[in-house]
């Protein structure tokens, strides 16, 4: 990751923090030719270097694309179509938000990076900007929680679940409303904060930051791709450890390559499955081998794979 540790260490001691949360409505945009999560509410809490609250920001945003809220959005937020009519345009809300943040050293935090991705999409669509002008430093509070509590990154921890883990009461807060979720995130941050973690997870928002966010991970489906690691396409028997013989061509099924193998020493059929997934800066390879029941036809026509006949 593009990062200047010297630059970061120089500002973290006097850093202000803005914990931001968004609510959005999934709508179809003719201009972008696809669906987009249109921002309908923004909320934020400002904390000083001692994590004391020094200000809040909250605005409903009038929809420019979607005419009606989706049912699940109404259910989660308790907002109505009439509520959004009282909001202000996206451009105006962002101008006020940028002014509220100010020009000093600020780290913006969100719970997970989805809100930042959504906001970038809205800036592109409505303001024709590729970057967020108020974003200098950024940190994913969800990742900080996982590191602080030594949680696996295989599953994302929701904000409400994190609050319960940390013994934080949600009384008086309306979940899935932007300002209240920001305040709950701030409460979680106070429980897990450490300067070392903040420095580790705080990212300068340069070119690589945006490239990484906008990179869409994909599964490799072309068996002839140079990214295929053929050392992963062998199969060893889990009983005897010997290399099994490949019996079928590799096929691509359920986002992975699959082939059948046979271990003559153990008289067992095996299936080898390998998935290659390309992320921005790494290739993730996951493989597994399971035993298969021998095909009936193979058992009848291939005596070399059967026990010797007795007389």
PDB file of C-alpha atoms in Angstrom:
ATOM      1  CA  UNK A   1       0.000   0.000   0.000  1.00  0.00           C
ATOM      2  CA  UNK A   2       1.184   3.487  -0.873  1.00  0.00           C
ATOM      3  CA  UNK A   3       2.056   4.880   2.531  1.00  0.00           C
ATOM      4  CA  UNK A   4       4.504   7.304   4.122  1.00  0.00           C
ATOM      5  CA  UNK A   5       5.058   6.180   7.691  1.00  0.00           C
ATOM      6  CA  UNK A   6       7.091   9.304   8.396  1.00  0.00           C
ATOM      7  CA  UNK A   7       4.195  11.434   7.176  1.00  0.00           C
ATOM      8  CA  UNK A   8       1.662   9.461   9.228  1.00  0.00           C
ATOM      9  CA  UNK A   9       3.716   9.514  12.424  1.00  0.00           C
ATOM     10  CA  UNK A  10       3.987  13.256  12.112  1.00  0.00           C
ATOM     11  CA  UNK A  11       0.231  13.836  12.277  1.00  0.00           C
ATOM     12  CA  UNK A  12      -1.238  11.060  14.413  1.00  0.00           C
ATOM     13  CA  UNK A  13      -0.298  12.779  17.662  1.00  0.00           C
ATOM     14  CA  UNK A  14      -2.500  15.789  16.824  1.00  0.00           C
ATOM     15  CA  UNK A  15      -4.996  14.045  14.559  1.00  0.00           C
ATOM     16  CA  UNK A  16      -8.701  14.826  14.543  1.00  0.00           C
ATOM     17  CA  UNK A  17     -11.025  11.939  13.714  1.00  0.00           C
ATOM     18  CA  UNK A  18     -14.280  11.998  11.766  1.00  0.00           C
ATOM     19  CA  UNK A  19     -16.394   8.849  11.988  1.00  0.00           C
ATOM     20  CA  UNK A  20     -18.814   8.879   9.061  1.00  0.00           C
ATOM     21  CA  UNK A  21     -21.828   6.763   8.154  1.00  0.00           C
ATOM     22  CA  UNK A  22     -24.132   6.751   5.135  1.00  0.00           C
ATOM     23  CA  UNK A  23     -27.555   5.404   4.318  1.00  0.00           C
ATOM     24  CA  UNK A  24     -28.413   4.713   0.687  1.00  0.00           C
ATOM     25  CA  UNK A  25     -31.122   3.463  -1.655  1.00  0.00           C
ATOM     26  CA  UNK A  26     -30.316   1.102  -4.528  1.00  0.00           C
ATOM     27  CA  UNK A  27     -31.686   2.594  -7.759  1.00  0.00           C
ATOM     28  CA  UNK A  28     -31.193   2.296 -11.503  1.00  0.00           C
ATOM     29  CA  UNK A  29     -29.284   5.148 -13.128  1.00  0.00           C
ATOM     30  CA  UNK A  30     -29.791   5.733 -16.847  1.00  0.00           C
ATOM     31  CA  UNK A  31     -26.706   7.967 -16.889  1.00  0.00           C
ATOM     32  CA  UNK A  32     -24.392   5.269 -15.511  1.00  0.00           C
ATOM     33  CA  UNK A  33     -26.219   2.436 -17.254  1.00  0.00           C
ATOM     34  CA  UNK A  34     -26.676   0.337 -14.137  1.00  0.00           C
ATOM     35  CA  UNK A  35     -27.711   0.253 -10.511  1.00  0.00           C
ATOM     36  CA  UNK A  36     -26.122   2.573  -7.978  1.00  0.00           C
ATOM     37  CA  UNK A  37     -26.447   3.018  -4.228  1.00  0.00           C
ATOM     38  CA  UNK A  38     -27.721   6.592  -4.078  1.00  0.00           C
ATOM     39  CA  UNK A  39     -26.819   8.321  -0.796  1.00  0.00           C
ATOM     40  CA  UNK A  40     -29.912   9.486   1.095  1.00  0.00           C
ATOM     41  CA  UNK A  41     -28.378  10.387   4.456  1.00  0.00           C
ATOM     42  CA  UNK A  42     -24.978  11.307   5.866  1.00  0.00           C
ATOM     43  CA  UNK A  43     -24.006  11.464   9.513  1.00  0.00           C
ATOM     44  CA  UNK A  44     -20.659  12.065  11.169  1.00  0.00           C
ATOM     45  CA  UNK A  45     -19.042  12.614  14.558  1.00  0.00           C
ATOM     46  CA  UNK A  46     -15.825  14.577  15.092  1.00  0.00           C
ATOM     47  CA  UNK A  47     -13.420  13.487  17.841  1.00  0.00           C
ATOM     48  CA  UNK A  48     -10.292  15.256  19.034  1.00  0.00           C
ATOM     49  CA  UNK A  49      -6.986  13.487  19.764  1.00  0.00           C
ATOM     50  CA  UNK A  50      -8.375  12.541  23.203  1.00  0.00           C
ATOM     51  CA  UNK A  51     -11.426  10.979  21.481  1.00  0.00           C
ATOM     52  CA  UNK A  52     -13.741  13.600  22.939  1.00  0.00           C
ATOM     53  CA  UNK A  53     -16.709  14.516  20.756  1.00  0.00           C
ATOM     54  CA  UNK A  54     -16.302  18.037  19.397  1.00  0.00           C
ATOM     55  CA  UNK A  55     -19.082  18.172  16.817  1.00  0.00           C
ATOM     56  CA  UNK A  56     -21.645  16.299  14.749  1.00  0.00           C
ATOM     57  CA  UNK A  57     -22.920  16.532  11.185  1.00  0.00           C
ATOM     58  CA  UNK A  58     -26.228  15.182   9.884  1.00  0.00           C
ATOM     59  CA  UNK A  59     -28.279  15.710   6.732  1.00  0.00           C
ATOM     60  CA  UNK A  60     -30.967  13.930   4.787  1.00  0.00           C
ATOM     61  CA  UNK A  61     -30.192  14.068   1.073  1.00  0.00           C
ATOM     62  CA  UNK A  62     -32.940  14.552  -1.485  1.00  0.00           C
ATOM     63  CA  UNK A  63     -32.950  11.771  -4.056  1.00  0.00           C
ATOM     64  CA  UNK A  64     -32.077  12.759  -7.618  1.00  0.00           C
ATOM     65  CA  UNK A  65     -32.580   9.352  -9.227  1.00  0.00           C
ATOM     66  CA  UNK A  66     -34.792   7.066  -7.186  1.00  0.00           C
ATOM     67  CA  UNK A  67     -38.383   8.193  -6.882  1.00  0.00           C
ATOM     68  CA  UNK A  68     -39.241   5.750  -4.115  1.00  0.00           C
ATOM     69  CA  UNK A  69     -37.365   4.054  -1.296  1.00  0.00           C
ATOM     70  CA  UNK A  70     -37.029   0.302  -1.467  1.00  0.00           C
ATOM     71  CA  UNK A  71     -39.021  -1.610   1.095  1.00  0.00           C
ATOM     72  CA  UNK A  72     -36.028  -2.946   3.021  1.00  0.00           C
ATOM     73  CA  UNK A  73     -34.546   0.573   3.221  1.00  0.00           C
ATOM     74  CA  UNK A  74     -37.785   1.882   4.736  1.00  0.00           C
ATOM     75  CA  UNK A  75     -37.796  -1.027   7.185  1.00  0.00           C
ATOM     76  CA  UNK A  76     -34.190  -0.523   8.281  1.00  0.00           C
ATOM     77  CA  UNK A  77     -34.104   3.273   8.478  1.00  0.00           C
ATOM     78  CA  UNK A  78     -37.773   4.068   9.195  1.00  0.00           C
ATOM     79  CA  UNK A  79     -37.437   6.840   6.620  1.00  0.00           C
ATOM     80  CA  UNK A  80     -40.271   7.628   4.225  1.00  0.00           C
ATOM     81  CA  UNK A  81     -40.391   9.084   0.729  1.00  0.00           C
ATOM     82  CA  UNK A  82     -41.811  12.244   2.292  1.00  0.00           C
ATOM     83  CA  UNK A  83     -38.824  12.474   4.668  1.00  0.00           C
ATOM     84  CA  UNK A  84     -36.385  12.590   1.763  1.00  0.00           C
ATOM     85  CA  UNK A  85     -38.247  15.502   0.198  1.00  0.00           C
ATOM     86  CA  UNK A  86     -37.108  17.587   3.177  1.00  0.00           C
ATOM     87  CA  UNK A  87     -33.462  16.813   2.406  1.00  0.00           C
ATOM     88  CA  UNK A  88     -30.926  18.929   0.556  1.00  0.00           C
ATOM     89  CA  UNK A  89     -29.241  18.131  -2.808  1.00  0.00           C
ATOM     90  CA  UNK A  90     -26.164  15.899  -2.756  1.00  0.00           C
ATOM     91  CA  UNK A  91     -23.887  18.664  -4.039  1.00  0.00           C
ATOM     92  CA  UNK A  92     -24.968  21.033  -1.283  1.00  0.00           C
ATOM     93  CA  UNK A  93     -24.635  18.365   1.414  1.00  0.00           C
ATOM     94  CA  UNK A  94     -21.089  17.511   0.316  1.00  0.00           C
ATOM     95  CA  UNK A  95     -20.063  21.173   0.177  1.00  0.00           C
ATOM     96  CA  UNK A  96     -21.281  21.625   3.747  1.00  0.00           C
ATOM     97  CA  UNK A  97     -19.592  18.409   4.853  1.00  0.00           C
ATOM     98  CA  UNK A  98     -16.260  19.478   3.361  1.00  0.00           C
ATOM     99  CA  UNK A  99     -16.508  22.847   5.117  1.00  0.00           C
ATOM    100  CA  UNK A 100     -17.445  21.134   8.404  1.00  0.00           C
ATOM    101  CA  UNK A 101     -14.410  18.828   8.229  1.00  0.00           C
ATOM    102  CA  UNK A 102     -12.063  21.750   7.657  1.00  0.00           C
ATOM    103  CA  UNK A 103      -8.501  21.751   6.358  1.00  0.00           C
ATOM    104  CA  UNK A 104      -6.547  20.432   9.352  1.00  0.00           C
ATOM    105  CA  UNK A 105      -5.145  16.891   9.669  1.00  0.00           C
ATOM    106  CA  UNK A 106      -8.198  14.608   9.817  1.00  0.00           C
ATOM    107  CA  UNK A 107      -8.613  10.866   9.550  1.00  0.00           C
ATOM    108  CA  UNK A 108     -12.008   9.793   8.231  1.00  0.00           C
ATOM    109  CA  UNK A 109     -13.208   6.427   9.508  1.00  0.00           C
ATOM    110  CA  UNK A 110     -16.119   4.237   8.443  1.00  0.00           C
ATOM    111  CA  UNK A 111     -17.343   0.831   9.583  1.00  0.00           C
ATOM    112  CA  UNK A 112     -16.080  -1.262   6.693  1.00  0.00           C
ATOM    113  CA  UNK A 113     -15.094   0.423   3.438  1.00  0.00           C
ATOM    114  CA  UNK A 114     -18.476   0.118   1.692  1.00  0.00           C
ATOM    115  CA  UNK A 115     -19.536   3.667   2.615  1.00  0.00           C
ATOM    116  CA  UNK A 116     -16.370   5.103   1.047  1.00  0.00           C
ATOM    117  CA  UNK A 117     -16.945   3.068  -2.124  1.00  0.00           C
ATOM    118  CA  UNK A 118     -20.564   4.251  -2.296  1.00  0.00           C
ATOM    119  CA  UNK A 119     -19.545   7.860  -1.755  1.00  0.00           C
ATOM    120  CA  UNK A 120     -16.938   7.671  -4.532  1.00  0.00           C
ATOM    121  CA  UNK A 121     -19.612   6.339  -6.911  1.00  0.00           C
ATOM    122  CA  UNK A 122     -21.943   9.224  -5.983  1.00  0.00           C
ATOM    123  CA  UNK A 123     -19.179  11.802  -6.463  1.00  0.00           C
ATOM    124  CA  UNK A 124     -18.505  10.400  -9.939  1.00  0.00           C
ATOM    125  CA  UNK A 125     -22.166  10.417 -10.928  1.00  0.00           C
ATOM    126  CA  UNK A 126     -23.316  13.726  -9.469  1.00  0.00           C
ATOM    127  CA  UNK A 127     -20.133  15.822  -9.289  1.00  0.00           C
ATOM    128  CA  UNK A 128     -17.994  14.159 -11.983  1.00  0.00           C
ATOM    129  CA  UNK A 129     -15.102  13.852  -9.536  1.00  0.00           C
ATOM    130  CA  UNK A 130     -12.930  10.737  -9.299  1.00  0.00           C
ATOM    131  CA  UNK A 131     -11.716  11.432  -5.749  1.00  0.00           C
ATOM    132  CA  UNK A 132     -13.148  12.785  -2.493  1.00  0.00           C
ATOM    133  CA  UNK A 133     -11.696  16.286  -1.955  1.00  0.00           C
ATOM    134  CA  UNK A 134     -12.060  16.135   1.838  1.00  0.00           C
ATOM    135  CA  UNK A 135     -10.299  12.760   2.170  1.00  0.00           C
ATOM    136  CA  UNK A 136      -6.627  12.980   3.169  1.00  0.00           C
ATOM    137  CA  UNK A 137      -6.333  10.032   5.555  1.00  0.00           C
ATOM    138  CA  UNK A 138      -8.670   7.074   5.921  1.00  0.00           C
ATOM    139  CA  UNK A 139      -9.057   4.084   8.262  1.00  0.00           C
ATOM    140  CA  UNK A 140     -11.473   1.157   8.287  1.00  0.00           C
ATOM    141  CA  UNK A 141     -12.764   0.890  11.861  1.00  0.00           C
ATOM    142  CA  UNK A 142     -14.011  -2.639  11.265  1.00  0.00           C
ATOM    143  CA  UNK A 143     -10.479  -3.797  10.415  1.00  0.00           C
ATOM    144  CA  UNK A 144      -9.139  -2.059  13.515  1.00  0.00           C
ATOM    145  CA  UNK A 145     -11.681  -3.935  15.650  1.00  0.00           C
ATOM    146  CA  UNK A 146     -10.680  -7.272  14.118  1.00  0.00           C
ATOM    147  CA  UNK A 147      -7.013  -6.550  14.817  1.00  0.00           C
ATOM    148  CA  UNK A 148      -7.678  -5.331  18.356  1.00  0.00           C
ATOM    149  CA  UNK A 149      -9.800  -8.371  19.277  1.00  0.00           C
ATOM    150  CA  UNK A 150      -7.790 -10.845  17.167  1.00  0.00           C
ATOM    151  CA  UNK A 151     -10.839 -11.775  15.102  1.00  0.00           C
ATOM    152  CA  UNK A 152     -10.669 -13.639  11.818  1.00  0.00           C
ATOM    153  CA  UNK A 153     -11.099 -11.543   8.683  1.00  0.00           C
ATOM    154  CA  UNK A 154     -12.983 -14.396   7.033  1.00  0.00           C
ATOM    155  CA  UNK A 155     -16.238 -12.958   8.408  1.00  0.00           C
ATOM    156  CA  UNK A 156     -17.064  -9.290   8.774  1.00  0.00           C
ATOM    157  CA  UNK A 157     -18.336  -8.131  12.153  1.00  0.00           C
ATOM    158  CA  UNK A 158     -21.372  -5.845  12.011  1.00  0.00           C
ATOM    159  CA  UNK A 159     -21.515  -2.660  14.036  1.00  0.00           C
ATOM    160  CA  UNK A 160     -24.262  -3.867  16.366  1.00  0.00           C
ATOM    161  CA  UNK A 161     -22.453  -7.183  16.982  1.00  0.00           C
ATOM    162  CA  UNK A 162     -19.231  -5.287  17.728  1.00  0.00           C
ATOM    163  CA  UNK A 163     -21.015  -3.067  20.247  1.00  0.00           C
ATOM    164  CA  UNK A 164     -22.302  -6.164  22.052  1.00  0.00           C
ATOM    165  CA  UNK A 165     -18.802  -7.678  22.116  1.00  0.00           C
ATOM    166  CA  UNK A 166     -17.494  -4.483  23.701  1.00  0.00           C
ATOM    167  CA  UNK A 167     -20.322  -4.195  26.224  1.00  0.00           C
ATOM    168  CA  UNK A 168     -21.711  -0.993  24.714  1.00  0.00           C
ATOM    169  CA  UNK A 169     -25.396  -0.242  25.229  1.00  0.00           C
ATOM    170  CA  UNK A 170     -27.419   0.876  22.220  1.00  0.00           C
ATOM    171  CA  UNK A 171     -30.176   2.485  24.282  1.00  0.00           C
ATOM    172  CA  UNK A 172     -31.366   5.750  22.799  1.00  0.00           C
ATOM    173  CA  UNK A 173     -29.755   5.103  19.418  1.00  0.00           C
ATOM    174  CA  UNK A 174     -31.649   4.388  16.201  1.00  0.00           C
ATOM    175  CA  UNK A 175     -29.643   1.792  14.300  1.00  0.00           C
ATOM    176  CA  UNK A 176     -29.363   2.288  10.554  1.00  0.00           C
ATOM    177  CA  UNK A 177     -29.607   6.048  10.870  1.00  0.00           C
ATOM    178  CA  UNK A 178     -26.402   7.753   9.821  1.00  0.00           C
ATOM    179  CA  UNK A 179     -25.669   9.974  12.832  1.00  0.00           C
ATOM    180  CA  UNK A 180     -26.593   7.352  15.432  1.00  0.00           C
ATOM    181  CA  UNK A 181     -24.485   4.702  13.693  1.00  0.00           C
ATOM    182  CA  UNK A 182     -21.595   7.184  13.639  1.00  0.00           C
ATOM    183  CA  UNK A 183     -21.947   7.730  17.381  1.00  0.00           C
ATOM    184  CA  UNK A 184     -22.087   3.992  18.040  1.00  0.00           C
ATOM    185  CA  UNK A 185     -18.963   3.548  15.889  1.00  0.00           C
ATOM    186  CA  UNK A 186     -17.246   6.284  17.925  1.00  0.00           C
ATOM    187  CA  UNK A 187     -18.128   4.454  21.140  1.00  0.00           C
ATOM    188  CA  UNK A 188     -16.567   1.268  19.733  1.00  0.00           C
ATOM    189  CA  UNK A 189     -13.479   3.201  18.677  1.00  0.00           C
ATOM    190  CA  UNK A 190     -12.933   4.489  22.212  1.00  0.00           C
ATOM    191  CA  UNK A 191     -12.920   0.907  23.556  1.00  0.00           C
ATOM    192  CA  UNK A 192     -10.344  -0.437  21.097  1.00  0.00           C
ATOM    193  CA  UNK A 193      -8.215   2.629  20.362  1.00  0.00           C
ATOM    194  CA  UNK A 194      -4.440   2.506  20.428  1.00  0.00           C
ATOM    195  CA  UNK A 195      -1.961   4.821  18.648  1.00  0.00           C
ATOM    196  CA  UNK A 196      -0.160   1.788  17.208  1.00  0.00           C
ATOM    197  CA  UNK A 197      -3.323   0.373  15.629  1.00  0.00           C
ATOM    198  CA  UNK A 198      -4.331   3.759  14.260  1.00  0.00           C
ATOM    199  CA  UNK A 199      -0.951   4.233  12.628  1.00  0.00           C
ATOM    200  CA  UNK A 200      -1.033   0.704  11.213  1.00  0.00           C
ATOM    201  CA  UNK A 201      -4.466   1.094   9.618  1.00  0.00           C
ATOM    202  CA  UNK A 202      -4.431   4.778   8.655  1.00  0.00           C
ATOM    203  CA  UNK A 203      -3.888   5.178   4.913  1.00  0.00           C
ATOM    204  CA  UNK A 204      -2.913   8.293   2.947  1.00  0.00           C
ATOM    205  CA  UNK A 205      -5.500   8.762   0.206  1.00  0.00           C
ATOM    206  CA  UNK A 206      -3.325   8.959  -2.875  1.00  0.00           C
ATOM    207  CA  UNK A 207      -3.594   7.312  -6.281  1.00  0.00           C
ATOM    208  CA  UNK A 208      -3.022   3.765  -5.043  1.00  0.00           C
ATOM    209  CA  UNK A 209      -5.709   4.155  -2.379  1.00  0.00           C
ATOM    210  CA  UNK A 210      -8.353   4.808  -5.040  1.00  0.00           C
ATOM    211  CA  UNK A 211      -6.995   2.155  -7.401  1.00  0.00           C
ATOM    212  CA  UNK A 212      -7.196  -0.431  -4.637  1.00  0.00           C
ATOM    213  CA  UNK A 213     -10.750   0.561  -3.663  1.00  0.00           C
ATOM    214  CA  UNK A 214     -11.990   0.467  -7.231  1.00  0.00           C
ATOM    215  CA  UNK A 215     -10.295  -2.791  -8.148  1.00  0.00           C
ATOM    216  CA  UNK A 216     -12.872  -5.559  -8.423  1.00  0.00           C
ATOM    217  CA  UNK A 217     -11.530  -8.931  -7.368  1.00  0.00           C
ATOM    218  CA  UNK A 218     -12.261 -11.657  -9.889  1.00  0.00           C
ATOM    219  CA  UNK A 219     -12.037 -15.427 -10.179  1.00  0.00           C
ATOM    220  CA  UNK A 220      -9.812 -16.736 -12.979  1.00  0.00           C
ATOM    221  CA  UNK A 221     -11.857 -18.940 -15.301  1.00  0.00           C
ATOM    222  CA  UNK A 222      -9.416 -19.402 -18.207  1.00  0.00           C
ATOM    223  CA  UNK A 223      -7.355 -22.541 -17.746  1.00  0.00           C
ATOM    224  CA  UNK A 224      -4.729 -21.082 -20.105  1.00  0.00           C
ATOM    225  CA  UNK A 225      -4.256 -17.919 -18.045  1.00  0.00           C
ATOM    226  CA  UNK A 226      -0.609 -17.247 -17.079  1.00  0.00           C
ATOM    227  CA  UNK A 227      -1.867 -16.723 -13.524  1.00  0.00           C
ATOM    228  CA  UNK A 228      -2.659 -20.439 -13.193  1.00  0.00           C
ATOM    229  CA  UNK A 229      -0.161 -22.095 -10.853  1.00  0.00           C
ATOM    230  CA  UNK A 230       0.116 -25.590 -12.269  1.00  0.00           C
ATOM    231  CA  UNK A 231       1.856 -26.877  -9.166  1.00  0.00           C
ATOM    232  CA  UNK A 232      -1.599 -26.641  -7.550  1.00  0.00           C
ATOM    233  CA  UNK A 233      -3.164 -28.823 -10.252  1.00  0.00           C
ATOM    234  CA  UNK A 234      -1.647 -32.060  -8.998  1.00  0.00           C
ATOM    235  CA  UNK A 235      -3.402 -34.365  -6.584  1.00  0.00           C
ATOM    236  CA  UNK A 236      -1.806 -36.427  -3.827  1.00  0.00           C
ATOM    237  CA  UNK A 237      -3.699 -39.198  -2.090  1.00  0.00           C
ATOM    238  CA  UNK A 238      -4.478 -38.215   1.475  1.00  0.00           C
ATOM    239  CA  UNK A 239      -4.052 -41.851   2.616  1.00  0.00           C
ATOM    240  CA  UNK A 240      -0.800 -42.994   1.044  1.00  0.00           C
ATOM    241  CA  UNK A 241       0.652 -39.656   0.001  1.00  0.00           C
ATOM    242  CA  UNK A 242       1.387 -40.809  -3.546  1.00  0.00           C
ATOM    243  CA  UNK A 243       0.557 -38.688  -6.576  1.00  0.00           C
ATOM    244  CA  UNK A 244      -2.774 -39.690  -8.095  1.00  0.00           C
ATOM    245  CA  UNK A 245      -3.384 -40.114 -11.819  1.00  0.00           C
ATOM    246  CA  UNK A 246      -5.532 -37.522 -13.578  1.00  0.00           C
ATOM    247  CA  UNK A 247      -8.628 -39.138 -15.063  1.00  0.00           C
ATOM    248  CA  UNK A 248     -10.545 -36.194 -16.518  1.00  0.00           C
ATOM    249  CA  UNK A 249      -9.956 -32.819 -18.099  1.00  0.00           C
ATOM    250  CA  UNK A 250     -10.120 -29.751 -15.899  1.00  0.00           C
ATOM    251  CA  UNK A 251     -13.533 -28.082 -16.028  1.00  0.00           C
ATOM    252  CA  UNK A 252     -14.649 -24.787 -14.518  1.00  0.00           C
ATOM    253  CA  UNK A 253     -17.602 -25.249 -12.130  1.00  0.00           C
ATOM    254  CA  UNK A 254     -18.876 -23.014  -9.307  1.00  0.00           C
ATOM    255  CA  UNK A 255     -15.997 -20.515  -9.600  1.00  0.00           C
ATOM    256  CA  UNK A 256     -13.282 -23.196  -9.466  1.00  0.00           C
ATOM    257  CA  UNK A 257     -11.452 -25.731 -11.610  1.00  0.00           C
ATOM    258  CA  UNK A 258     -12.303 -29.367 -10.995  1.00  0.00           C
ATOM    259  CA  UNK A 259     -10.852 -32.688 -12.165  1.00  0.00           C
ATOM    260  CA  UNK A 260     -11.073 -36.354 -11.193  1.00  0.00           C
ATOM    261  CA  UNK A 261      -8.003 -38.335 -10.128  1.00  0.00           C
ATOM    262  CA  UNK A 262      -7.346 -41.999  -9.260  1.00  0.00           C
ATOM    263  CA  UNK A 263      -4.916 -43.452  -6.740  1.00  0.00           C
ATOM    264  CA  UNK A 264      -4.003 -46.988  -7.939  1.00  0.00           C
ATOM    265  CA  UNK A 265      -2.258 -47.823  -4.681  1.00  0.00           C
ATOM    266  CA  UNK A 266      -5.422 -47.248  -2.631  1.00  0.00           C
ATOM    267  CA  UNK A 267      -7.954 -47.953  -5.400  1.00  0.00           C
ATOM    268  CA  UNK A 268      -9.681 -44.628  -4.707  1.00  0.00           C
ATOM    269  CA  UNK A 269     -11.151 -41.911  -6.890  1.00  0.00           C
ATOM    270  CA  UNK A 270     -10.473 -38.346  -5.809  1.00  0.00           C
ATOM    271  CA  UNK A 271     -11.721 -34.951  -6.883  1.00  0.00           C
ATOM    272  CA  UNK A 272      -9.329 -32.011  -6.867  1.00  0.00           C
ATOM    273  CA  UNK A 273     -10.865 -28.508  -6.793  1.00  0.00           C
ATOM    274  CA  UNK A 274      -8.750 -25.349  -7.123  1.00  0.00           C
ATOM    275  CA  UNK A 275      -9.920 -21.705  -7.098  1.00  0.00           C
ATOM    276  CA  UNK A 276      -7.739 -18.788  -8.236  1.00  0.00           C
ATOM    277  CA  UNK A 277      -8.965 -15.335  -7.216  1.00  0.00           C
ATOM    278  CA  UNK A 278      -7.101 -12.183  -8.174  1.00  0.00           C
ATOM    279  CA  UNK A 279      -7.092  -9.305  -5.697  1.00  0.00           C
ATOM    280  CA  UNK A 280      -5.414  -5.933  -6.205  1.00  0.00           C
ATOM    281  CA  UNK A 281      -2.033  -7.021  -4.863  1.00  0.00           C
ATOM    282  CA  UNK A 282      -2.254 -10.798  -4.470  1.00  0.00           C
ATOM    283  CA  UNK A 283      -3.510 -14.010  -6.030  1.00  0.00           C
ATOM    284  CA  UNK A 284      -5.544 -16.105  -3.589  1.00  0.00           C
ATOM    285  CA  UNK A 285      -5.333 -19.856  -4.259  1.00  0.00           C
ATOM    286  CA  UNK A 286      -7.564 -22.316  -2.465  1.00  0.00           C
ATOM    287  CA  UNK A 287      -7.642 -26.027  -3.163  1.00  0.00           C
ATOM    288  CA  UNK A 288      -9.199 -29.111  -1.651  1.00  0.00           C
ATOM    289  CA  UNK A 289      -9.331 -32.824  -2.375  1.00  0.00           C
ATOM    290  CA  UNK A 290     -12.211 -35.154  -1.545  1.00  0.00           C
ATOM    291  CA  UNK A 291     -12.850 -38.846  -2.120  1.00  0.00           C
ATOM    292  CA  UNK A 292     -15.381 -39.865  -4.758  1.00  0.00           C
ATOM    293  CA  UNK A 293     -17.429 -42.995  -5.116  1.00  0.00           C
ATOM    294  CA  UNK A 294     -16.029 -44.985  -8.061  1.00  0.00           C
ATOM    295  CA  UNK A 295     -18.181 -44.777 -11.219  1.00  0.00           C
ATOM    296  CA  UNK A 296     -20.116 -48.015 -11.785  1.00  0.00           C
ATOM    297  CA  UNK A 297     -19.078 -48.181 -15.431  1.00  0.00           C
ATOM    298  CA  UNK A 298     -15.429 -47.787 -14.504  1.00  0.00           C
ATOM    299  CA  UNK A 299     -15.712 -50.589 -11.984  1.00  0.00           C
ATOM    300  CA  UNK A 300     -17.118 -52.942 -14.631  1.00  0.00           C
ATOM    301  CA  UNK A 301     -14.790 -52.087 -17.530  1.00  0.00           C
ATOM    302  CA  UNK A 302     -11.497 -51.350 -15.842  1.00  0.00           C
ATOM    303  CA  UNK A 303     -10.304 -54.528 -14.093  1.00  0.00           C
ATOM    304  CA  UNK A 304      -6.894 -52.961 -13.482  1.00  0.00           C
ATOM    305  CA  UNK A 305      -8.579 -50.852 -10.828  1.00  0.00           C
ATOM    306  CA  UNK A 306     -10.345 -53.717  -9.099  1.00  0.00           C
ATOM    307  CA  UNK A 307      -9.179 -56.342  -6.672  1.00  0.00           C
ATOM    308  CA  UNK A 308      -7.713 -59.399  -8.458  1.00  0.00           C
ATOM    309  CA  UNK A 309     -10.311 -62.105  -9.180  1.00  0.00           C
ATOM    310  CA  UNK A 310     -10.133 -65.204  -7.010  1.00  0.00           C
ATOM    311  CA  UNK A 311     -10.547 -68.756  -8.262  1.00  0.00           C
TER     312      UNK A 311
END
